Amino acid sequence: HHSSVTLDPAFRVAAVDPRVYGSFVEHMGRCVYTGIYEPGHGSADAHGFRADVADLVRELGTPVLRYPGGNFVSGYTWEDGVGPRENRPTRLDLAWRSLETNQVGVDEFATWARGVGSEPIMAVNLGTRGVDAARSLVEYANHPGGTRWSDLRRSNGFADPHGIKLWCLGNEMDGPWQIGHKTADEYARLANETAKAMRRVDPSIELVVCGSSNIRMPTFGTWEETVLRETYDAVDYVSLHSYYEQRGDDRGSFLASAVDLDRFIEAVVATCDHVRATGRHRKRINLSVDEWNVWYQARFPGEENLDWAEAPRLIEDEYSVVDAVVVGSLLISLLKHADRVKIGCLAQLVNVIAPIRSEPGGPAWRQTSFHPFALTSRHGRGTVLRVEPIGPSYETAEHGEVPILDATAVHDEETGAVTLFAVNRDQYEPLTLDVDLRSLPGLATAGHVALFDADPEATNTAANPDRVTPTRQPDTKVADGRLSVRLPPLSWNMLRLT
Ligand code: AHR
C-alpha cells in the first residue's frame, strides 16, 4: 500500500494544550493503594509513596492528573481523607464494593502530584453530596487561611493552599450505575448551582461539566444539550468518556477505534456550538476527554459480584501490541482535534487499566501502551498541523470504511522540528508513506521509532517487563522536499523531522 501526506506550517489546527496528556488516579482497585502509595514498599518515600512508580509517572509525562474518581467520587466524603491518618475512618466504597481506608486524601494527592510534575484536577461528589461539600472543598484546598476550612488545612500541616485550578462537577452523572444518578435536568440544575458557589470561593478556577459516559448512551446528545443550556455561562469544558476493546476476532474494527472517537468528539463539538448559537453566547465550550483508554470491559465481573476488600485486583488489563497501537491512534485523534480538545486523561494511571503496573512489595513496569503515550507526550508539543492523508481504506463491521493510515503532525515552532505520528492499521501489509515537505525546507532527516511485533498479542509482564518496546528504524533523508518511509504492518510510528 501507499499513502501520502503534505505538511505545511501554514495549515495550523491549534496549539497543543499539554493537559491533553493527562491521566487519572481513582480510588479504585490498586491504583492508589499498592499503586502510587505503599508505605511498606522498599522504595517508599517519607510519605509512603513508591519512588519506583513515581519515576515511571514522570517518564510517562502527565501534566495533569484527575482525582479521586471516577465512580468512586460519587460516594466520597472528602473530609474523611484529611487530618491525622490514625483518625481517618474506613468506609464502604459503594462504587466498587471495596473498603476505603482514606490513608490518601486531597492533601497527600495534591502534594504527590506536584512532585511527579503534574497539576491535580479534582472532582467533586455530585452523587450523594452537592453545593455545600463542593464549596467547602474548594475553600479547604484553595483559600489561603483565616476561615473554617482553610484553617483546617493549615492545622493539618499544609500552610500553603493547593491552588487546584481545574475541577470536575461530578462524574458520569448520566449513567444509571452512578451513585446518585440524575436526569439531565436534575444534574443541570445541581451542576450550575455548584459551579456558581465554587467560583464564589475561588473565581480563578475552571470547571468541567459532565457530558456522556459514552457515545452509545441513550441520552447522548440530548444530555449535553440540556446540561449546557443550563450551565453554559458557569462552566468551561464538557467531558466525554470513551473506552475501546476488541470484540471477538474483529481486530479490523478495533484498530479503527479512533474513527469512533473522532465522531464522538465532533458530535460533542457540534452540540456545544448548537447551544452557543441558540443561546446567543460568545464564548466557546471546549472538551475534556477525561477518561479514555482500551478497557476489556467484557472481562469485568460487575461490581455486584465483588467482595468487600481493601485494594482488590480490579480490571488489571494486560495490554498487547495491538492495544498499544490503538492507544497511539486514540492520541492522534485527540491531537487532530486540538482546537477543541484541551484536556485528556488516560484512564487510569497505575494498575487499573493503566500504562504502569506494580506488584505489592515487588517491581513496577511499563505496559506496552506506556510507550506510545510517553513518546507522544514528550514530542507532541507545539502546533498541530492539518494533515489530509491520501491513500487506501478498508471496510470494518463497526465503523464502515476507514483509512489504513491514521496520522497527525505537530510543529515545534521553537526548534522548527516536526513530529509525525502515524499508525498503519493494516495487519498484514507494510504501508509506504510519502511525505511532502516542500513547505518546510529546513528539514533534512527523519528519525523513525516504531512499535510493532511479530506477535501482536505480546505483552509486558513483571517477569518480562521489556518484551515490547519501541525500536529505532533507519533514518531517512529528505530529498527534493520529499521523503518516503515504510510503516510495518500493525504499527504505531513516530517520525522526528529535523
Ligand atoms: O475508569 C474506570 C471507571 O470507568 C470510572 O470509575 C468511571 O468513571 C468509568 O465508568
Short mmCIF file of C-alpha atoms and ligand atoms in Angstrom, two decimals:
data_model
loop_
_atom_site.label_atom_id
_atom_site.label_comp_id
_atom_site.label_asym_id
_atom_site.label_seq_id
_atom_site.Cartn_x
_atom_site.Cartn_y
_atom_site.Cartn_z
CA HIS A 1 0.00 0.00 0.00
CA HIS A 2 0.92 3.65 -0.48
CA SER A 3 -0.36 6.71 1.38
CA SER A 4 0.79 10.29 1.24
CA VAL A 5 0.62 13.39 3.40
CA THR A 6 1.62 17.01 2.85
CA LEU A 7 2.99 19.00 5.76
CA ASP A 8 2.68 22.77 5.68
CA PRO A 9 3.26 25.01 8.71
CA ALA A 10 0.58 27.39 7.42
CA PHE A 11 -2.15 24.77 7.93
CA ARG A 12 -2.47 25.03 11.68
CA VAL A 13 -5.16 23.32 13.71
CA ALA A 14 -4.22 24.80 17.09
CA ALA A 15 -1.56 24.78 19.77
CA VAL A 16 -1.41 21.52 21.71
CA ASP A 17 -2.71 22.07 25.23
CA PRO A 18 -0.29 19.97 27.34
CA ARG A 19 -3.24 18.94 29.52
CA VAL A 20 -4.32 16.62 26.71
CA TYR A 21 -1.60 14.27 28.02
CA GLY A 22 -3.23 13.87 31.43
CA SER A 23 -4.06 10.69 33.28
CA PHE A 24 -6.40 9.69 36.07
CA VAL A 25 -5.96 8.37 39.62
CA GLU A 26 -9.11 6.85 41.09
CA HIS A 27 -9.55 5.27 44.49
CA MET A 28 -10.26 2.00 42.76
CA GLY A 29 -8.59 -1.39 42.95
CA ARG A 30 -4.84 -0.90 43.29
CA CYS A 31 -4.40 2.46 41.61
CA VAL A 32 -3.80 4.31 44.88
CA TYR A 33 -3.08 1.57 47.43
CA THR A 34 -0.10 -0.58 46.33
CA GLY A 35 -0.08 1.53 43.15
CA ILE A 36 1.19 5.04 43.83
CA TYR A 37 1.10 4.56 47.63
CA GLU A 38 2.56 1.67 49.61
CA PRO A 39 4.25 2.68 52.87
CA GLY A 40 5.83 -0.76 53.40
CA HIS A 41 7.43 -0.88 49.97
CA GLY A 42 11.22 -0.80 49.69
CA SER A 43 11.12 2.30 47.51
CA ALA A 44 8.57 4.20 49.65
CA ASP A 45 9.39 7.83 50.47
CA ALA A 46 8.78 9.53 53.83
CA HIS A 47 5.10 9.98 52.91
CA GLY A 48 4.55 6.34 51.90
CA PHE A 49 4.59 6.89 48.12
CA ARG A 50 6.51 4.49 45.90
CA ALA A 51 9.55 6.11 44.27
CA ASP A 52 9.73 3.41 41.57
CA VAL A 53 6.17 4.20 40.46
CA ALA A 54 6.75 7.96 40.77
CA ASP A 55 9.78 7.68 38.45
CA LEU A 56 7.66 5.91 35.84
CA VAL A 57 4.92 8.55 36.15
CA ARG A 58 7.50 11.29 35.49
CA GLU A 59 8.76 9.37 32.48
CA LEU A 60 5.20 8.88 31.19
CA GLY A 61 4.78 12.66 31.20
CA THR A 62 1.33 13.56 32.54
CA PRO A 63 0.97 17.34 33.07
CA VAL A 64 -2.39 16.83 34.81
CA LEU A 65 -3.90 14.03 36.93
CA ARG A 66 -7.62 13.74 37.62
CA TYR A 67 -8.59 12.56 41.13
CA PRO A 68 -10.22 10.83 43.13
CA GLY A 69 -12.75 9.34 40.71
CA GLY A 70 -14.47 8.09 38.69
CA ASN A 71 -17.48 6.33 40.07
CA PHE A 72 -15.78 6.42 43.49
CA VAL A 73 -16.20 10.18 43.82
CA SER A 74 -20.00 9.94 43.74
CA GLY A 75 -19.97 8.42 47.24
CA TYR A 76 -16.90 10.22 48.57
CA THR A 77 -16.71 12.24 51.78
CA TRP A 78 -13.55 14.25 51.23
CA GLU A 79 -13.29 15.22 54.93
CA ASP A 80 -12.57 11.53 55.72
CA GLY A 81 -9.27 11.82 53.87
CA VAL A 82 -7.71 14.77 55.73
CA GLY A 83 -6.08 15.14 59.14
CA PRO A 84 -4.15 12.60 61.22
CA ARG A 85 -4.14 9.27 59.42
CA GLU A 86 -4.97 7.26 62.54
CA ASN A 87 -8.26 9.14 62.88
CA ARG A 88 -9.44 8.55 59.33
CA PRO A 89 -12.42 6.21 59.02
CA THR A 90 -12.67 3.14 56.85
CA ARG A 91 -15.74 3.42 54.65
CA LEU A 92 -17.70 1.21 52.32
CA ASP A 93 -16.87 2.25 48.78
CA LEU A 94 -20.23 1.58 47.13
CA ALA A 95 -18.96 2.14 43.61
CA TRP A 96 -16.50 -0.77 43.67
CA ARG A 97 -17.76 -2.80 46.66
CA SER A 98 -14.42 -2.17 48.35
CA LEU A 99 -13.12 -0.89 51.67
CA GLU A 100 -11.70 2.63 51.56
CA THR A 101 -9.20 3.34 54.35
CA ASN A 102 -8.74 7.02 53.46
CA GLN A 103 -4.99 6.85 54.06
CA VAL A 104 -4.58 9.02 50.98
CA GLY A 105 -6.70 12.15 50.57
CA VAL A 106 -6.61 15.52 48.86
CA ASP A 107 -3.57 16.87 50.79
CA GLU A 108 -1.37 13.87 50.06
CA PHE A 109 -2.54 13.55 46.49
CA ALA A 110 -2.04 17.21 45.54
CA THR A 111 1.44 17.18 47.12
CA TRP A 112 2.43 13.93 45.43
CA ALA A 113 1.07 15.03 42.04
CA ARG A 114 3.18 18.19 42.06
CA GLY A 115 6.19 16.08 43.00
CA VAL A 116 5.79 13.99 39.83
CA GLY A 117 5.32 17.10 37.67
CA SER A 118 1.53 17.04 37.44
CA GLU A 119 -1.20 19.52 38.31
CA PRO A 120 -4.08 17.88 40.19
CA ILE A 121 -7.58 18.01 38.68
CA MET A 122 -10.14 17.49 41.44
CA ALA A 123 -13.61 16.04 41.01
CA VAL A 124 -16.40 16.85 43.49
CA ASN A 125 -19.13 14.48 44.63
CA LEU A 126 -22.44 15.35 42.95
CA GLY A 127 -23.88 11.88 43.59
CA THR A 128 -24.55 11.74 47.34
CA ARG A 129 -23.48 15.34 48.05
CA GLY A 130 -23.80 18.77 46.49
CA VAL A 131 -23.20 22.51 46.75
CA ASP A 132 -22.12 22.59 50.39
CA ALA A 133 -19.46 19.86 50.28
CA ALA A 134 -18.12 21.17 46.99
CA ARG A 135 -17.71 24.77 48.12
CA SER A 136 -16.11 23.59 51.40
CA LEU A 137 -13.60 21.51 49.47
CA VAL A 138 -12.63 24.47 47.27
CA GLU A 139 -12.20 26.55 50.43
CA TYR A 140 -10.13 23.79 52.05
CA ALA A 141 -7.90 23.35 49.00
CA ASN A 142 -7.56 26.89 47.66
CA HIS A 143 -8.35 29.53 50.27
CA PRO A 144 -5.20 30.96 51.91
CA GLY A 145 -6.38 30.94 55.54
CA GLY A 146 -8.39 32.56 58.30
CA THR A 147 -11.57 30.55 57.70
CA ARG A 148 -13.07 27.29 58.94
CA TRP A 149 -11.87 25.03 56.13
CA SER A 150 -8.66 26.79 55.12
CA ASP A 151 -7.52 26.83 58.74
CA LEU A 152 -8.26 23.12 59.00
CA ARG A 153 -5.90 22.56 56.06
CA ARG A 154 -3.27 24.70 57.75
CA SER A 155 -3.61 22.83 61.02
CA ASN A 156 -3.22 19.58 59.07
CA GLY A 157 0.24 20.76 58.04
CA PHE A 158 -0.45 22.37 54.66
CA ALA A 159 0.19 26.09 55.21
CA ASP A 160 0.07 26.93 51.50
CA PRO A 161 -3.15 26.47 49.55
CA HIS A 162 -3.01 23.68 46.99
CA GLY A 163 -4.21 26.07 44.27
CA ILE A 164 -6.16 23.43 42.33
CA LYS A 165 -7.18 25.16 39.10
CA LEU A 166 -9.38 22.63 37.33
CA TRP A 167 -12.43 20.94 38.86
CA CYS A 168 -14.91 18.33 37.60
CA LEU A 169 -18.58 18.75 38.53
CA GLY A 170 -19.17 15.09 39.41
CA ASN A 171 -18.54 12.01 37.30
CA GLU A 172 -20.64 10.23 34.66
CA MET A 173 -23.85 11.58 36.13
CA ASP A 174 -25.76 10.30 33.07
CA GLY A 175 -25.03 6.67 34.00
CA PRO A 176 -27.63 4.56 35.87
CA TRP A 177 -24.66 2.81 37.58
CA GLN A 178 -23.60 6.10 39.17
CA ILE A 179 -24.33 6.57 42.88
CA GLY A 180 -26.89 9.38 42.93
CA HIS A 181 -27.51 9.12 39.16
CA LYS A 182 -29.56 12.05 37.88
CA THR A 183 -31.67 13.00 34.93
CA ALA A 184 -30.19 15.66 32.66
CA ASP A 185 -32.48 18.31 34.17
CA GLU A 186 -31.65 17.35 37.75
CA TYR A 187 -27.94 17.31 37.05
CA ALA A 188 -28.02 20.54 35.05
CA ARG A 189 -29.54 22.49 37.95
CA LEU A 190 -27.22 20.96 40.55
CA ALA A 191 -24.11 21.44 38.41
CA ASN A 192 -24.98 25.06 37.71
CA GLU A 193 -25.58 25.98 41.34
CA THR A 194 -22.49 24.06 42.48
CA ALA A 195 -20.37 25.75 39.83
CA LYS A 196 -21.53 29.20 40.91
CA ALA A 197 -20.82 28.52 44.59
CA MET A 198 -17.37 27.05 43.85
CA ARG A 199 -16.49 30.11 41.77
CA ARG A 200 -17.58 32.41 44.56
CA VAL A 201 -14.96 30.76 46.77
CA ASP A 202 -12.26 30.94 44.09
CA PRO A 203 -13.10 32.87 40.89
CA SER A 204 -9.89 31.68 39.24
CA ILE A 205 -10.93 28.02 38.90
CA GLU A 206 -12.02 26.33 35.69
CA LEU A 207 -14.88 23.83 35.61
CA VAL A 208 -15.71 20.69 33.64
CA VAL A 209 -19.38 19.69 33.43
CA CYS A 210 -20.32 16.04 32.82
CA GLY A 211 -21.24 15.06 29.30
CA SER A 212 -21.91 11.48 28.26
CA SER A 213 -20.26 8.35 29.65
CA ASN A 214 -20.02 7.01 26.12
CA ILE A 215 -21.45 7.66 22.68
CA ARG A 216 -23.89 4.72 22.98
CA MET A 217 -25.73 6.18 25.98
CA PRO A 218 -29.44 6.54 25.12
CA THR A 219 -29.31 10.14 26.33
CA PHE A 220 -26.18 11.03 24.28
CA GLY A 221 -26.63 14.41 22.60
CA THR A 222 -29.76 15.46 24.44
CA TRP A 223 -27.90 15.17 27.76
CA GLU A 224 -25.20 17.59 26.59
CA GLU A 225 -27.79 19.95 25.16
CA THR A 226 -29.87 20.09 28.35
CA VAL A 227 -26.85 20.39 30.62
CA LEU A 228 -25.12 23.07 28.53
CA ARG A 229 -28.27 25.16 28.13
CA GLU A 230 -28.40 25.45 31.92
CA THR A 231 -24.69 25.71 32.73
CA TYR A 232 -23.20 27.46 29.68
CA ASP A 233 -22.07 30.60 31.49
CA ALA A 234 -20.85 28.78 34.58
CA VAL A 235 -18.58 26.13 33.03
CA ASP A 236 -15.58 25.95 30.69
CA TYR A 237 -15.47 22.36 29.42
CA VAL A 238 -17.80 19.43 28.86
CA SER A 239 -16.49 15.92 29.47
CA LEU A 240 -16.65 12.80 27.34
CA HIS A 241 -15.51 9.31 28.24
CA SER A 242 -14.65 6.57 25.80
CA TYR A 243 -13.25 3.06 26.21
CA TYR A 244 -12.46 0.57 23.46
CA GLU A 245 -11.90 -3.18 23.28
CA GLN A 246 -11.60 -5.82 20.60
CA ARG A 247 -14.87 -7.70 20.17
CA GLY A 248 -14.39 -11.35 19.19
CA ASP A 249 -11.83 -11.65 16.42
CA ASP A 250 -12.78 -8.34 14.76
CA ARG A 251 -9.37 -6.71 15.00
CA GLY A 252 -10.00 -4.56 11.94
CA SER A 253 -12.75 -2.65 13.74
CA PHE A 254 -10.75 -2.41 16.95
CA LEU A 255 -7.77 -0.91 15.12
CA ALA A 256 -10.11 1.79 13.81
CA SER A 257 -11.36 2.80 17.30
CA ALA A 258 -10.02 6.32 16.74
CA VAL A 259 -12.58 6.79 13.97
CA ASP A 260 -15.27 6.31 16.61
CA LEU A 261 -13.52 8.76 18.95
CA ASP A 262 -13.27 11.30 16.09
CA ARG A 263 -17.02 11.03 15.53
CA PHE A 264 -17.78 11.30 19.25
CA ILE A 265 -15.63 14.42 19.61
CA GLU A 266 -17.09 16.03 16.50
CA ALA A 267 -20.66 15.34 17.68
CA VAL A 268 -19.96 16.93 21.07
CA VAL A 269 -18.34 19.96 19.40
CA ALA A 270 -21.44 20.33 17.22
CA THR A 271 -23.72 20.13 20.27
CA CYS A 272 -21.68 22.74 22.16
CA ASP A 273 -21.82 25.06 19.17
CA HIS A 274 -25.54 24.49 18.70
CA VAL A 275 -26.18 25.60 22.27
CA ARG A 276 -23.79 28.51 21.71
CA ALA A 277 -25.71 29.64 18.64
CA THR A 278 -29.22 29.26 20.00
CA GLY A 279 -28.23 30.79 23.36
CA ARG A 280 -26.51 33.74 21.66
CA HIS A 281 -23.35 33.02 23.66
CA ARG A 282 -19.96 34.42 22.72
CA LYS A 283 -17.57 32.05 24.46
CA ARG A 284 -16.98 28.51 23.28
CA ILE A 285 -17.21 25.43 25.46
CA ASN A 286 -14.21 23.14 24.90
CA LEU A 287 -13.86 19.42 25.50
CA SER A 288 -12.29 17.35 28.26
CA VAL A 289 -11.86 13.71 27.24
CA ASP A 290 -11.19 12.95 30.88
CA GLU A 291 -11.42 9.16 30.65
CA TRP A 292 -10.24 7.22 27.61
CA ASN A 293 -8.32 4.02 27.00
CA VAL A 294 -8.50 0.42 25.88
CA TRP A 295 -10.52 -1.50 28.50
CA TYR A 296 -11.67 -5.11 28.16
CA GLN A 297 -14.97 -4.40 29.88
CA ALA A 298 -16.34 -7.76 28.78
CA ARG A 299 -13.88 -9.40 31.26
CA PHE A 300 -15.09 -7.37 34.27
CA PRO A 301 -17.41 -9.44 36.50
CA GLY A 302 -19.51 -6.40 37.50
CA GLU A 303 -19.25 -4.56 40.82
CA GLU A 304 -22.19 -6.51 42.28
CA ASN A 305 -20.01 -9.64 42.20
CA LEU A 306 -17.10 -8.17 44.17
CA ASP A 307 -16.30 -8.82 47.85
CA TRP A 308 -15.72 -6.03 50.33
CA ALA A 309 -11.92 -5.88 50.25
CA GLU A 310 -9.10 -3.37 50.59
CA ALA A 311 -7.22 -2.61 47.36
CA PRO A 312 -8.54 -5.64 45.42
CA ARG A 313 -7.18 -6.53 41.99
CA LEU A 314 -9.71 -4.84 39.69
CA ILE A 315 -9.53 -4.53 35.91
CA GLU A 316 -5.75 -5.03 35.75
CA ASP A 317 -5.83 -5.40 31.97
CA GLU A 318 -2.57 -6.59 30.42
CA TYR A 319 -2.06 -4.66 27.19
CA SER A 320 -0.82 -6.19 23.96
CA VAL A 321 0.99 -4.66 20.99
CA VAL A 322 -2.41 -4.21 19.29
CA ASP A 323 -3.76 -2.37 22.34
CA ALA A 324 -0.71 -0.07 22.35
CA VAL A 325 -1.19 0.74 18.66
CA VAL A 326 -4.83 1.62 19.39
CA VAL A 327 -3.76 3.85 22.31
CA GLY A 328 -1.31 5.64 19.99
CA SER A 329 -4.05 6.09 17.45
CA LEU A 330 -6.51 7.47 20.05
CA LEU A 331 -3.85 10.07 20.93
CA ILE A 332 -3.70 11.02 17.26
CA SER A 333 -7.46 11.60 17.40
CA LEU A 334 -7.12 13.90 20.43
CA LEU A 335 -4.34 15.87 18.70
CA LYS A 336 -6.29 16.20 15.46
CA HIS A 337 -8.97 17.99 17.49
CA ALA A 338 -6.55 20.24 19.38
CA ASP A 339 -8.70 23.27 18.53
CA ARG A 340 -11.44 21.96 20.86
CA VAL A 341 -9.99 19.11 22.95
CA LYS A 342 -7.98 20.81 25.68
CA ILE A 343 -7.87 18.08 28.31
CA GLY A 344 -7.44 14.32 28.06
CA CYS A 345 -6.99 11.77 30.83
CA LEU A 346 -5.72 8.29 30.06
CA ALA A 347 -7.73 6.15 32.49
CA GLN A 348 -6.13 5.14 34.73
CA LEU A 349 -2.51 5.72 35.82
CA VAL A 350 -1.38 2.62 37.73
CA ASN A 351 -2.64 -1.00 37.76
CA VAL A 352 -6.29 -0.22 36.95
CA ILE A 353 -6.43 -0.29 33.11
CA ALA A 354 -3.11 1.50 33.26
CA PRO A 355 0.14 2.15 31.40
CA ILE A 356 2.08 1.46 34.62
CA ARG A 357 1.85 -1.77 36.63
CA SER A 358 3.16 -2.53 40.09
CA GLU A 359 3.20 -5.51 42.42
CA PRO A 360 2.77 -5.14 46.19
CA GLY A 361 6.28 -5.37 47.64
CA GLY A 362 7.55 -6.02 44.13
CA PRO A 363 8.54 -4.30 40.91
CA ALA A 364 6.88 -1.61 38.79
CA TRP A 365 6.96 -1.77 34.99
CA ARG A 366 5.76 -0.21 31.75
CA GLN A 367 2.90 -1.80 29.84
CA THR A 368 3.03 -1.76 26.04
CA SER A 369 0.70 1.26 25.97
CA PHE A 370 3.14 3.26 28.10
CA HIS A 371 5.43 3.73 25.12
CA PRO A 372 3.27 5.49 22.52
CA PHE A 373 1.83 7.66 25.30
CA ALA A 374 5.22 8.72 26.72
CA LEU A 375 6.67 9.46 23.28
CA THR A 376 3.61 11.44 22.15
CA SER A 377 3.58 13.42 25.39
CA ARG A 378 7.29 14.18 25.09
CA HIS A 379 7.40 15.09 21.39
CA GLY A 380 3.83 16.11 20.57
CA ARG A 381 4.31 19.68 21.80
CA GLY A 382 3.76 22.74 19.67
CA THR A 383 1.15 23.34 16.99
CA VAL A 384 -0.89 20.60 15.36
CA LEU A 385 -0.75 20.78 11.57
CA ARG A 386 -3.69 19.69 9.48
CA VAL A 387 -2.68 16.63 7.51
CA GLU A 388 -5.08 15.20 4.97
CA PRO A 389 -3.83 11.68 4.20
CA ILE A 390 -4.50 10.30 0.75
CA GLY A 391 -4.46 6.52 0.49
CA PRO A 392 -6.30 3.24 0.63
CA SER A 393 -9.05 2.30 3.07
CA TYR A 394 -10.68 -0.90 4.32
CA GLU A 395 -14.15 -1.96 5.40
CA THR A 396 -14.97 -2.54 9.09
CA ALA A 397 -18.06 -4.05 10.71
CA GLU A 398 -18.23 -1.36 13.41
CA HIS A 399 -17.14 1.86 11.70
CA GLY A 400 -17.74 1.40 7.97
CA GLU A 401 -14.92 2.27 5.58
CA VAL A 402 -11.80 3.59 7.35
CA PRO A 403 -8.38 4.75 6.10
CA ILE A 404 -5.45 2.36 6.58
CA LEU A 405 -3.27 5.31 7.63
CA ASP A 406 -4.06 7.36 10.72
CA ALA A 407 -1.75 10.36 11.08
CA THR A 408 -1.20 13.79 12.54
CA ALA A 409 1.77 16.14 12.84
CA VAL A 410 2.96 18.59 15.46
CA HIS A 411 5.22 21.54 14.64
CA ASP A 412 7.54 22.79 17.36
CA GLU A 413 7.93 26.39 16.30
CA GLU A 414 10.86 26.99 18.66
CA THR A 415 13.12 24.26 17.29
CA GLY A 416 11.50 24.01 13.86
CA ALA A 417 11.14 20.23 14.30
CA VAL A 418 8.03 18.48 13.09
CA THR A 419 6.88 15.20 14.62
CA LEU A 420 4.63 12.97 12.57
CA PHE A 421 2.60 10.32 14.39
CA ALA A 422 1.33 7.57 12.12
CA VAL A 423 -0.47 4.24 12.51
CA ASN A 424 -0.60 1.55 9.86
CA ARG A 425 -3.87 -0.26 10.53
CA ASP A 426 -3.17 -2.99 8.01
CA GLN A 427 -2.47 -6.19 9.94
CA TYR A 428 -0.51 -7.92 7.19
CA GLU A 429 0.99 -5.42 4.74
CA PRO A 430 3.52 -2.65 5.25
CA LEU A 431 2.50 0.84 4.19
CA THR A 432 4.77 3.16 2.24
CA LEU A 433 4.22 6.69 3.48
CA ASP A 434 5.26 9.53 1.17
CA VAL A 435 5.68 12.85 2.95
CA ASP A 436 5.72 16.14 1.03
CA LEU A 437 7.83 18.61 2.98
CA ARG A 438 8.39 21.27 0.34
CA SER A 439 6.88 23.93 2.65
CA LEU A 440 9.38 23.04 5.38
CA PRO A 441 12.71 23.48 3.58
CA GLY A 442 14.78 23.35 6.80
CA LEU A 443 14.01 19.70 7.48
CA ALA A 444 16.64 17.21 6.34
CA THR A 445 16.29 13.94 8.26
CA ALA A 446 13.56 11.76 9.72
CA GLY A 447 14.39 9.75 12.82
CA HIS A 448 11.91 6.87 12.93
CA VAL A 449 10.71 4.99 16.03
CA ALA A 450 8.12 2.23 15.64
CA LEU A 451 6.10 -0.03 17.91
CA PHE A 452 5.19 -3.37 16.31
CA ASP A 453 5.94 -7.03 16.82
CA ALA A 454 5.87 -10.34 15.02
CA ASP A 455 3.46 -11.39 17.77
CA PRO A 456 0.75 -8.70 18.03
CA GLU A 457 -0.52 -10.36 21.25
CA ALA A 458 2.82 -9.89 23.04
CA THR A 459 2.63 -8.10 26.41
CA ASN A 460 4.97 -6.81 29.10
CA THR A 461 4.86 -8.66 32.43
CA ALA A 462 6.64 -8.47 35.79
CA ALA A 463 8.85 -11.37 34.63
CA ASN A 464 9.50 -9.85 31.19
CA PRO A 465 8.86 -6.11 31.55
CA ASP A 466 10.62 -5.04 28.34
CA ARG A 467 9.30 -7.72 26.00
CA VAL A 468 7.63 -4.96 23.91
CA THR A 469 9.43 -1.65 23.40
CA PRO A 470 9.62 0.83 20.54
CA THR A 471 12.50 0.20 18.17
CA ARG A 472 14.64 2.64 16.25
CA GLN A 473 14.23 2.28 12.48
CA PRO A 474 16.81 3.52 9.95
CA ASP A 475 16.88 7.31 9.45
CA THR A 476 15.53 8.64 6.17
CA LYS A 477 16.96 11.62 4.29
CA VAL A 478 14.73 14.28 2.79
CA ALA A 479 15.41 14.62 -0.97
CA ASP A 480 13.88 17.40 -3.07
CA GLY A 481 11.46 18.22 -0.27
CA ARG A 482 10.10 14.68 -0.05
CA LEU A 483 10.72 11.53 1.88
CA SER A 484 9.37 8.04 1.88
CA VAL A 485 9.20 5.66 4.85
CA ARG A 486 7.97 2.12 5.34
CA LEU A 487 5.49 1.61 8.18
CA PRO A 488 5.44 -2.04 9.32
CA PRO A 489 2.11 -3.91 9.40
CA LEU A 490 0.03 -3.13 12.50
CA SER A 491 2.36 -0.47 13.84
CA TRP A 492 2.48 2.84 15.65
CA ASN A 493 5.20 5.18 14.36
CA MET A 494 6.83 8.44 15.27
CA LEU A 495 8.89 10.35 12.70
CA ARG A 496 11.00 13.16 14.13
CA LEU A 497 11.78 15.52 11.28
CA THR A 498 14.72 17.81 12.00
O1 AHR B 1 -12.07 4.12 34.97
C1 AHR B 1 -12.98 3.17 35.45
C2 AHR B 1 -14.40 3.72 35.56
O2 AHR B 1 -14.89 3.95 34.26
C3 AHR B 1 -14.58 5.04 36.25
O3 AHR B 1 -14.69 4.94 37.61
C4 AHR B 1 -15.87 5.54 35.68
O4 AHR B 1 -15.95 6.93 35.66
C5 AHR B 1 -15.92 4.92 34.30
O5 AHR B 1 -17.13 4.28 34.09
#
